[in-house]
CSV table of C-alpha atoms in Angstrom, one decimal:
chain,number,residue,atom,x,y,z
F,1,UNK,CA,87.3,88.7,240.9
F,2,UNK,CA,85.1,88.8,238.3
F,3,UNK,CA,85.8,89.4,234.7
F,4,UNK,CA,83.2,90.0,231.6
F,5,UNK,CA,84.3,89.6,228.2
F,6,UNK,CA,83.3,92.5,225.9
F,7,UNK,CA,80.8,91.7,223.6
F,8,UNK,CA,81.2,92.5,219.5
F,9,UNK,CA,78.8,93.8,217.3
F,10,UNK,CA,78.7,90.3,215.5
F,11,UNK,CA,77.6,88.6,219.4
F,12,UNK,CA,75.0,91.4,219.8
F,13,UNK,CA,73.4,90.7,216.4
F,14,UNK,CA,73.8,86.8,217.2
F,15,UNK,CA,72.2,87.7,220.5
F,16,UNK,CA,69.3,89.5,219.2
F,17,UNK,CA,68.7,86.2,217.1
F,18,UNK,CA,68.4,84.2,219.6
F,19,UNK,CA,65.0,85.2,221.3
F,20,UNK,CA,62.1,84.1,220.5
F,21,UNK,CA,60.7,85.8,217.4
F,22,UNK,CA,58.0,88.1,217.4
F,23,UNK,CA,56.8,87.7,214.2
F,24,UNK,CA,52.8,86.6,214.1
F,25,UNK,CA,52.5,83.1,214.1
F,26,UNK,CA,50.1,83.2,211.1
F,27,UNK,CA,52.7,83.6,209.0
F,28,UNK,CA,54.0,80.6,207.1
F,29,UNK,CA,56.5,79.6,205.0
F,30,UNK,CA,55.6,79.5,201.8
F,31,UNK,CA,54.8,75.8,200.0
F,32,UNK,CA,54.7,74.9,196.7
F,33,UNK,CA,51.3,74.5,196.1
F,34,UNK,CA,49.6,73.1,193.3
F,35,UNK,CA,48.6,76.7,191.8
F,36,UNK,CA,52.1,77.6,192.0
F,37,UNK,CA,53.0,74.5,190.5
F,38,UNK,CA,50.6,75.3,187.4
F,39,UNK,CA,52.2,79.1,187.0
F,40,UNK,CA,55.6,77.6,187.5
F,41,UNK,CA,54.9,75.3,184.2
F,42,UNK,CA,52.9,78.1,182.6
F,43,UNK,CA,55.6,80.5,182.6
F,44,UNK,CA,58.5,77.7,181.6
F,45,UNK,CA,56.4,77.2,178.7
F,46,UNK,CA,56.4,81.5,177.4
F,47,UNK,CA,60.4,80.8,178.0
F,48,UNK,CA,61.4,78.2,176.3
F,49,UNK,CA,58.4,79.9,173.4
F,50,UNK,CA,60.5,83.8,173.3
F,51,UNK,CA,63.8,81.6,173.2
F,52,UNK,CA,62.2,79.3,170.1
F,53,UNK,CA,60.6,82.3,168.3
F,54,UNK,CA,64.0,84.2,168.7
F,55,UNK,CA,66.2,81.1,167.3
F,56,UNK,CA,64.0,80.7,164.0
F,57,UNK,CA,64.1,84.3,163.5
F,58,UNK,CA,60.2,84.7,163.5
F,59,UNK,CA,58.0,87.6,163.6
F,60,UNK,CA,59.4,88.8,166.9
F,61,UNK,CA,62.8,89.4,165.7
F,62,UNK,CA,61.0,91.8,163.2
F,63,UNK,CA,59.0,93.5,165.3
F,64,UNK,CA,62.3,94.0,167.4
F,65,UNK,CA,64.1,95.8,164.6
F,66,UNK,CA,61.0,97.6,164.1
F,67,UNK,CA,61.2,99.2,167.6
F,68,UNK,CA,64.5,99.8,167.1
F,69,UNK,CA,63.9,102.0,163.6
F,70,UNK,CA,62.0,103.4,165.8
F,71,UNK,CA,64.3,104.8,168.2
F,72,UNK,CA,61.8,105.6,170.9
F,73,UNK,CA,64.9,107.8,172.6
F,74,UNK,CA,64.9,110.8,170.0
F,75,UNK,CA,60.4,110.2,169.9
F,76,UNK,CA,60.3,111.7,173.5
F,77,UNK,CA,63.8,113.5,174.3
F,78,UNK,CA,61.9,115.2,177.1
F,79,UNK,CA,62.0,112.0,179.4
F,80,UNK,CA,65.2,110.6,178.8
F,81,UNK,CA,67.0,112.4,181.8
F,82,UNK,CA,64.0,111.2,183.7
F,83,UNK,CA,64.7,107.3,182.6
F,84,UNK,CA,68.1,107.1,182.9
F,85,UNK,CA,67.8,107.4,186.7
F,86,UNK,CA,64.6,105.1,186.7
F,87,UNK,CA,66.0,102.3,185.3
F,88,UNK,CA,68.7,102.5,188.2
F,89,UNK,CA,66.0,100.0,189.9
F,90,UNK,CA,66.6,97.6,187.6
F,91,UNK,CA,70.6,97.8,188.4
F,92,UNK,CA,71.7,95.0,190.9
F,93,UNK,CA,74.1,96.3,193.2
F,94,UNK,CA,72.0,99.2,194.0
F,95,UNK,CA,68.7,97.3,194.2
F,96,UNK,CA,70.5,94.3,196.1
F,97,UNK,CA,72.1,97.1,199.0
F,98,UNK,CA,68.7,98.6,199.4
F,99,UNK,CA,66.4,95.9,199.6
F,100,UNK,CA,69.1,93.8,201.7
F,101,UNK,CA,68.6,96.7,204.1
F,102,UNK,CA,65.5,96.3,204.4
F,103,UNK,CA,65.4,93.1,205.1
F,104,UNK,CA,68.1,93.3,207.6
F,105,UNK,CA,66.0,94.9,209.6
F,106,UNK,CA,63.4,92.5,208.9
F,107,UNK,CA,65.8,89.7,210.5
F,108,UNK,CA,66.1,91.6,213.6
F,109,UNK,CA,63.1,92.6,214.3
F,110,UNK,CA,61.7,88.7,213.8
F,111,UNK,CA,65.2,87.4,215.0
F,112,UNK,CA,65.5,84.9,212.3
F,113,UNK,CA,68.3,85.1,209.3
F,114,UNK,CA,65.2,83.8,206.9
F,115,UNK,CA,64.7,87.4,205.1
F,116,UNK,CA,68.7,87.8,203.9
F,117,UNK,CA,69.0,84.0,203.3
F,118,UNK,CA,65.8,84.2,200.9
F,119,UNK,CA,67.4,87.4,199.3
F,120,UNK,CA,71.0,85.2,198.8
F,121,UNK,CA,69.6,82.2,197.5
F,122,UNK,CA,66.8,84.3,194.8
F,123,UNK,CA,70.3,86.5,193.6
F,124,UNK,CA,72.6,83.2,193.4
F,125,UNK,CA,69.4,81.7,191.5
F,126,UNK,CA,69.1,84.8,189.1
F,127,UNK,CA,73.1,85.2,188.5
F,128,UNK,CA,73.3,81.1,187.6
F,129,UNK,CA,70.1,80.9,185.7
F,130,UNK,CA,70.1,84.5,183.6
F,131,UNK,CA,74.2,84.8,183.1
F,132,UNK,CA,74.2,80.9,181.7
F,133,UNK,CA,71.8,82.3,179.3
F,134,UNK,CA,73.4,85.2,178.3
F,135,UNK,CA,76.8,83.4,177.5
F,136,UNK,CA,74.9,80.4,176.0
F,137,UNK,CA,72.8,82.3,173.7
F,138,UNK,CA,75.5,85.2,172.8
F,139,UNK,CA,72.7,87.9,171.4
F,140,UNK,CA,74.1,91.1,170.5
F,141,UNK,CA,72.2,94.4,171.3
F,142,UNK,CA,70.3,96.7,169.2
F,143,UNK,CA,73.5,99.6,169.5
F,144,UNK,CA,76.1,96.4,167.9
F,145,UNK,CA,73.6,94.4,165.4
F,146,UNK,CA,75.3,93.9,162.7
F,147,UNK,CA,73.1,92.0,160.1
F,148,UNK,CA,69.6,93.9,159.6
F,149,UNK,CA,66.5,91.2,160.2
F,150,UNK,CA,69.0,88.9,161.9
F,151,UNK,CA,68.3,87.6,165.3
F,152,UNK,CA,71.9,88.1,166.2
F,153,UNK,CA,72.5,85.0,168.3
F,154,UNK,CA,75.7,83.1,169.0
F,155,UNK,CA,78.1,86.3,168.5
F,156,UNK,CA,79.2,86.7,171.6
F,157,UNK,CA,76.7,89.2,173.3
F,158,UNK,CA,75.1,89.1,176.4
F,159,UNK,CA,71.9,91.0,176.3
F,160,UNK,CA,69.2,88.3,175.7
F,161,UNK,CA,67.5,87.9,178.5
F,162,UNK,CA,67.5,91.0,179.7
F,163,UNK,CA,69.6,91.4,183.1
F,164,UNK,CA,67.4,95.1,184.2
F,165,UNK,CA,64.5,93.3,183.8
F,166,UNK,CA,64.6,90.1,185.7
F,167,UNK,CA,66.6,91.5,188.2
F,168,UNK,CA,63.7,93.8,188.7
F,169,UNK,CA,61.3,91.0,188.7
F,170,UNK,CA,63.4,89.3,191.6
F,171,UNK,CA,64.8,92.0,193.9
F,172,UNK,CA,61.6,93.8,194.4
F,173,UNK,CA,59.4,90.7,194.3
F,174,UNK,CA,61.2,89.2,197.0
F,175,UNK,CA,59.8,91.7,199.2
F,176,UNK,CA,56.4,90.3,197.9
F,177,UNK,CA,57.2,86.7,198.6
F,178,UNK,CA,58.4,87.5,202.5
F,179,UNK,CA,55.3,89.7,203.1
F,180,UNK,CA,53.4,89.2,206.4
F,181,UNK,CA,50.0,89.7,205.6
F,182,UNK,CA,48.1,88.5,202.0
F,183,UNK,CA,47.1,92.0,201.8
F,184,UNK,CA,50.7,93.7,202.2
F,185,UNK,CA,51.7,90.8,199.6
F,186,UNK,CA,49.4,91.6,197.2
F,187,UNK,CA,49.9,95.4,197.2
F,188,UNK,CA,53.7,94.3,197.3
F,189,UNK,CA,53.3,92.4,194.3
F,190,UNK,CA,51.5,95.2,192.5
F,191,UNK,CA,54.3,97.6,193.1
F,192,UNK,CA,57.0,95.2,191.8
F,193,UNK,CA,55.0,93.6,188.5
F,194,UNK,CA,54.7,97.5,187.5
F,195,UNK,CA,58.4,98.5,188.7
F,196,UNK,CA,59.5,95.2,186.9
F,197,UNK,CA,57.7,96.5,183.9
F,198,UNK,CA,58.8,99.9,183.9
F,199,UNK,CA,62.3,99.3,183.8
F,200,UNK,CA,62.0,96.7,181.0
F,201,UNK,CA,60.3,99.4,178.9
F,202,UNK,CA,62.9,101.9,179.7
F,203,UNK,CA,66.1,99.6,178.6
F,204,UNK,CA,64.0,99.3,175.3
F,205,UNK,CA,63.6,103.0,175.6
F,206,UNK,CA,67.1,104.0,175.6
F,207,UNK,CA,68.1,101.2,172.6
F,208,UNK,CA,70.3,98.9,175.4
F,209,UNK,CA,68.1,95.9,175.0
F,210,UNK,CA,65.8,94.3,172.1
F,211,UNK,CA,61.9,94.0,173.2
F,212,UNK,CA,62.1,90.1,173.3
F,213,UNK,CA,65.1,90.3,175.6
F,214,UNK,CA,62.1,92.0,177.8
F,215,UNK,CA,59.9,89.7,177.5
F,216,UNK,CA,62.4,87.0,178.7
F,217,UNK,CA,63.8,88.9,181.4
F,218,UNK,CA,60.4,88.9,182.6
F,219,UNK,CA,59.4,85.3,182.5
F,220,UNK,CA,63.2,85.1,183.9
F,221,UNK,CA,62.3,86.5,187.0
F,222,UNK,CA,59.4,84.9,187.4
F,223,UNK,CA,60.1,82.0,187.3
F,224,UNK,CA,63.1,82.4,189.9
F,225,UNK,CA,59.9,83.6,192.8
F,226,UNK,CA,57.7,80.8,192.1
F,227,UNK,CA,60.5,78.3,192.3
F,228,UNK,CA,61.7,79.7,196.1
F,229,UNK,CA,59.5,77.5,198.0
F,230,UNK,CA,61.9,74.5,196.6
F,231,UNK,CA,64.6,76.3,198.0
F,232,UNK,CA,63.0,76.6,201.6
F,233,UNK,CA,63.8,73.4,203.3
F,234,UNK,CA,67.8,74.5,202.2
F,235,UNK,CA,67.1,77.7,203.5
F,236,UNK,CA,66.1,76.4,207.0
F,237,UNK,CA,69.2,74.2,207.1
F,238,UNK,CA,71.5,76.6,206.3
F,239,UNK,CA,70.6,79.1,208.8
F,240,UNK,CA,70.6,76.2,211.5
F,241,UNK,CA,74.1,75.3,209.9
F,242,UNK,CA,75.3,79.1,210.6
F,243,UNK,CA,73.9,79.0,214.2
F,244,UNK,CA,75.6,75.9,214.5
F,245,UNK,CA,79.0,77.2,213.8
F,246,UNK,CA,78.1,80.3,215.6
F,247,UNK,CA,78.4,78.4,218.8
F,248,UNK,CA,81.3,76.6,218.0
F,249,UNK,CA,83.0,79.8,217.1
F,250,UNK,CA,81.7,81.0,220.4
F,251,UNK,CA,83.0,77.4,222.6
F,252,UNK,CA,86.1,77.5,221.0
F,253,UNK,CA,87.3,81.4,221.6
F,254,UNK,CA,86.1,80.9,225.3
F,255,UNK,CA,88.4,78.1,225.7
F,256,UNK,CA,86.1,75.6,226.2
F,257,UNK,CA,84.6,77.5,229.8
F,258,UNK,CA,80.9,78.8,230.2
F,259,UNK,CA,81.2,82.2,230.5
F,260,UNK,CA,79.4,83.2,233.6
F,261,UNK,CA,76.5,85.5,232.8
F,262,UNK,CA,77.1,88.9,233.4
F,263,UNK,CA,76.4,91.2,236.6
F,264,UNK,CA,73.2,92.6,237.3
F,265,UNK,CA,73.7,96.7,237.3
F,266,UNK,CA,74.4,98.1,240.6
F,267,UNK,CA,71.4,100.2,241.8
F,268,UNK,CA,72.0,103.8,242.2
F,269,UNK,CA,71.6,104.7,245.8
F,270,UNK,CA,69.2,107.8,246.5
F,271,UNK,CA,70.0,111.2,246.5
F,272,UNK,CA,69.7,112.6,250.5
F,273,UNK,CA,69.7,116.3,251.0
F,274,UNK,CA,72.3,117.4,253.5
F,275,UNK,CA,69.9,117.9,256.5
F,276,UNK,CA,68.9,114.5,256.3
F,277,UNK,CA,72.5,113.3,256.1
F,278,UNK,CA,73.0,115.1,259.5
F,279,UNK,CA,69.9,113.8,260.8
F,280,UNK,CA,71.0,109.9,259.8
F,281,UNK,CA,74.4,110.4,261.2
F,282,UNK,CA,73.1,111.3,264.6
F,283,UNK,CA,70.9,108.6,265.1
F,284,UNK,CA,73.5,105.9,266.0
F,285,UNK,CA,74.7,108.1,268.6
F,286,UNK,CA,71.3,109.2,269.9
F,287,UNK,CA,70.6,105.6,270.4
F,288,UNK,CA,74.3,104.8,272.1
F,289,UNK,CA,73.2,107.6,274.6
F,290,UNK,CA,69.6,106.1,275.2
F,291,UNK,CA,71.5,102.7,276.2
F,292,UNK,CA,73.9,104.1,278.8
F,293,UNK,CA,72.9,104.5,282.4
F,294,UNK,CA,71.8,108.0,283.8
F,295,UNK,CA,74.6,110.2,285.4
F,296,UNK,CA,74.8,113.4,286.7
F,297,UNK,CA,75.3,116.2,284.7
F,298,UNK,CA,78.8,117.7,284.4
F,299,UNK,CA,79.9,121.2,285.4
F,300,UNK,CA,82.8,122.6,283.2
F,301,UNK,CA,84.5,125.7,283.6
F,302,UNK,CA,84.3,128.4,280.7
F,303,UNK,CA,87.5,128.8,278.6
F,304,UNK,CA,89.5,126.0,277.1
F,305,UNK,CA,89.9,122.9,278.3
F,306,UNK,CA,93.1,120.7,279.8
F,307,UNK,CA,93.8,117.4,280.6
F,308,UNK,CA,92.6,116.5,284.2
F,309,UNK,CA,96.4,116.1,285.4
F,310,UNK,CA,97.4,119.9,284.6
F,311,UNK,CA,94.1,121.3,286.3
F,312,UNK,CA,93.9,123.1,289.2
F,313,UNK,CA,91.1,123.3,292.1
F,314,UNK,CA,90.0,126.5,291.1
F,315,UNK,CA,86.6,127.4,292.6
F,316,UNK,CA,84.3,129.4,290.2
F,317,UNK,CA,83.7,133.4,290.6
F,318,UNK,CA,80.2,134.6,290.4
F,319,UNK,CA,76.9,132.8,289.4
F,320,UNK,CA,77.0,130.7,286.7
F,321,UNK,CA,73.6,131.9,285.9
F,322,UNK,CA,73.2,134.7,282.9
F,323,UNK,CA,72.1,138.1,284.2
F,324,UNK,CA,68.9,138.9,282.8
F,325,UNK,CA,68.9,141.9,280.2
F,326,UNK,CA,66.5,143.9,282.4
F,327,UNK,CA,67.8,143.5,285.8
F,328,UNK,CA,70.8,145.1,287.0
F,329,UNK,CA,73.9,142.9,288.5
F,330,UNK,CA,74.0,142.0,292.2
F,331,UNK,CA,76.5,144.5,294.0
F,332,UNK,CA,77.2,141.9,296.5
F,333,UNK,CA,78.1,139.0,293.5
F,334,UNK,CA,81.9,139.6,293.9
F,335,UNK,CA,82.1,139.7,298.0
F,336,UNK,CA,79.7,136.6,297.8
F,337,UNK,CA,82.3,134.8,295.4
F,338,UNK,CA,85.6,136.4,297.8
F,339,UNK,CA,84.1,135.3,301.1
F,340,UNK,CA,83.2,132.3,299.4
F,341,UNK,CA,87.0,131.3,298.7
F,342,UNK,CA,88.2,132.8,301.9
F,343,UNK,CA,86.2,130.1,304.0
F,344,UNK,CA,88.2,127.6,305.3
F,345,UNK,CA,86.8,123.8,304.9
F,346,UNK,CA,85.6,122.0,307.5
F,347,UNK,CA,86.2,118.5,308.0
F,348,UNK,CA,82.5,116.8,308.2
């Protein structure tokens, strides 16, 4: 007998991985080039600059409690219920659910786990690089300052860089990096430099965050993306490592045994209408009564029928034949059929 073991969702998403992909075959990973070795440096160098001018309490620390005299929030009151759903996007759990959606999909439809691993890796990157900067540098926000013209560094804050913004930067750029054609990647890229920017305006909008902590959320973000082709080679061994211990999760809850491929579906026979049931059903016996050998036919009495031991010789009254509608019976029919069983036989 045959047995099938019920497959889970987790072996029909495995499955699904394991054909051949079906993305185009122009589509490479990403290298680190020497262009993106250039903007890597470029945009190291504007960090570690926003971090120094911030430190030495420069002009940038003034022009940040400038913008916050400012209060930009009570300038334009008529936007502010408009922003404080915008910069949502900048949010990570929201950001991180629907982009990892998307790209979910993504790693079905090119059966790879490339997409979601990229997304893990650019989020474990952003939460080690930007919250080890936030604890190490301590800044407190613009709503808990405490000394006017102060940087306000080292007193246990967390604001500088700004989280919103590089999250931005790296969520929706990711969709940028993993685009399939250069021209989807740079209208990608478009979308997410000017979402990026949006969302760093509006924290400075709404007083959570200083302008500089902008500008190094920014160069935050940035310079997660350009360092993701590093990352790749670790990216293609870990999803060989998790296919890997997908079969032996597989080999061991089968006991060891090949499971024998399943069944092919049984085919539905056709529908027959009931006439041509009936005529399939004779055609056995038409050909059983084709094969025997002529004999003559047999004569039986009208009336029901008994076995051949508890008959009796009983000679047949009248003609067998019908009377025709038109003609009138034979007066002589019944004398015929009396004289005819008064006869005596006659020994031949």
């Amino acid at each position: 007998m045959r047995t099938e073991r019920n497959l889970t969702r987790l072996d029909r998403v495995f499955a699904r991985l394991d054909r051949e992909p079906e993305r185009p075959a122009h589509i490479d990973v990403p290298k680190m080039s020497r262009h993106r070795v250039v903007l890597f440096a470029a945009t190291l160098a504007f960090y570690l600059a926003i971090v120094w001018a911030v430190a030495i309490t420069s002009w940038l620390v003034r022009f940040d409690w400038q913008v916050m005299f400012f209060r930009p929030y009570q300038q334009w009151p008529e936007i502010h219920a408009f922003l404080d759903y915008y910069v949502v996007l900048g949010q990570r759990g929201p950001t991180a659910v629907m982009v990892a959606a998307w790209l979910g999909w993504r790693s079905l439809r090119q059966h790879t786990l490339r997409p979601l691993l990229t997304l893990g890796a650019s989020l474990l990157l952003l939460n080690i690089t930007v919250g080890a900067a936030k604890l190490g540098m301590g800044r407190l926000g613009p709503h808990y300052a405490i000394t006017i013209g102060s940087n306000e560094m080292g007193l246990g804050g967390d604001i500088f860089p700004s989280g919103h913004t590089a999250n931005a930067v790296v969520t929706w750029g990711i969709l940028a990096y993993l685009a399939s054609t250069p021209r989807a990647r740079r209208w990608l890229s478009a979308l997410s430099a000017v979402t990026s920017l949006g969302v760093g305006l509006t924290t400075v909008y709404l007083g959570t965050h200083w302008l500089s902590d902008v500008l190094l959320g920014w160069a935050a973000g940035l310079l997660i993306l350009l360092a993701l082709p590093w990352c790749e080679p670790l990216i293609a061994r870990s999803e060989a490592g998790i296919f890997a211990l997908r079969d032996l999760w597989r080999t061991r809850t089968r006991g060891g045994r090949t499971v024998p491929a399943p069944a092919p579906s049984p085919v539905p026979a056709p529908v027959m209408s009931p006439q041509a049931v009936a005529v399939d059903s004779e055609m056995p016996a038409r050909g059983a009564v084709a094969s025997r050998p002529p004999r003559s036919p047999a004569h039986l009495a009208p009336g029901p029928h008994t076995a051949r031991s508890e008959r009796t010789p009983v000679t047949p009254a009248g003609s067998r034949r019908p009377a025709h509608p038109d003609r009138p019976p034979h007066p002589d029919r019944p004398a015929r059929a009396a004289a005819a069983t008064a006869r005596p036989l006659t020994g031949g």
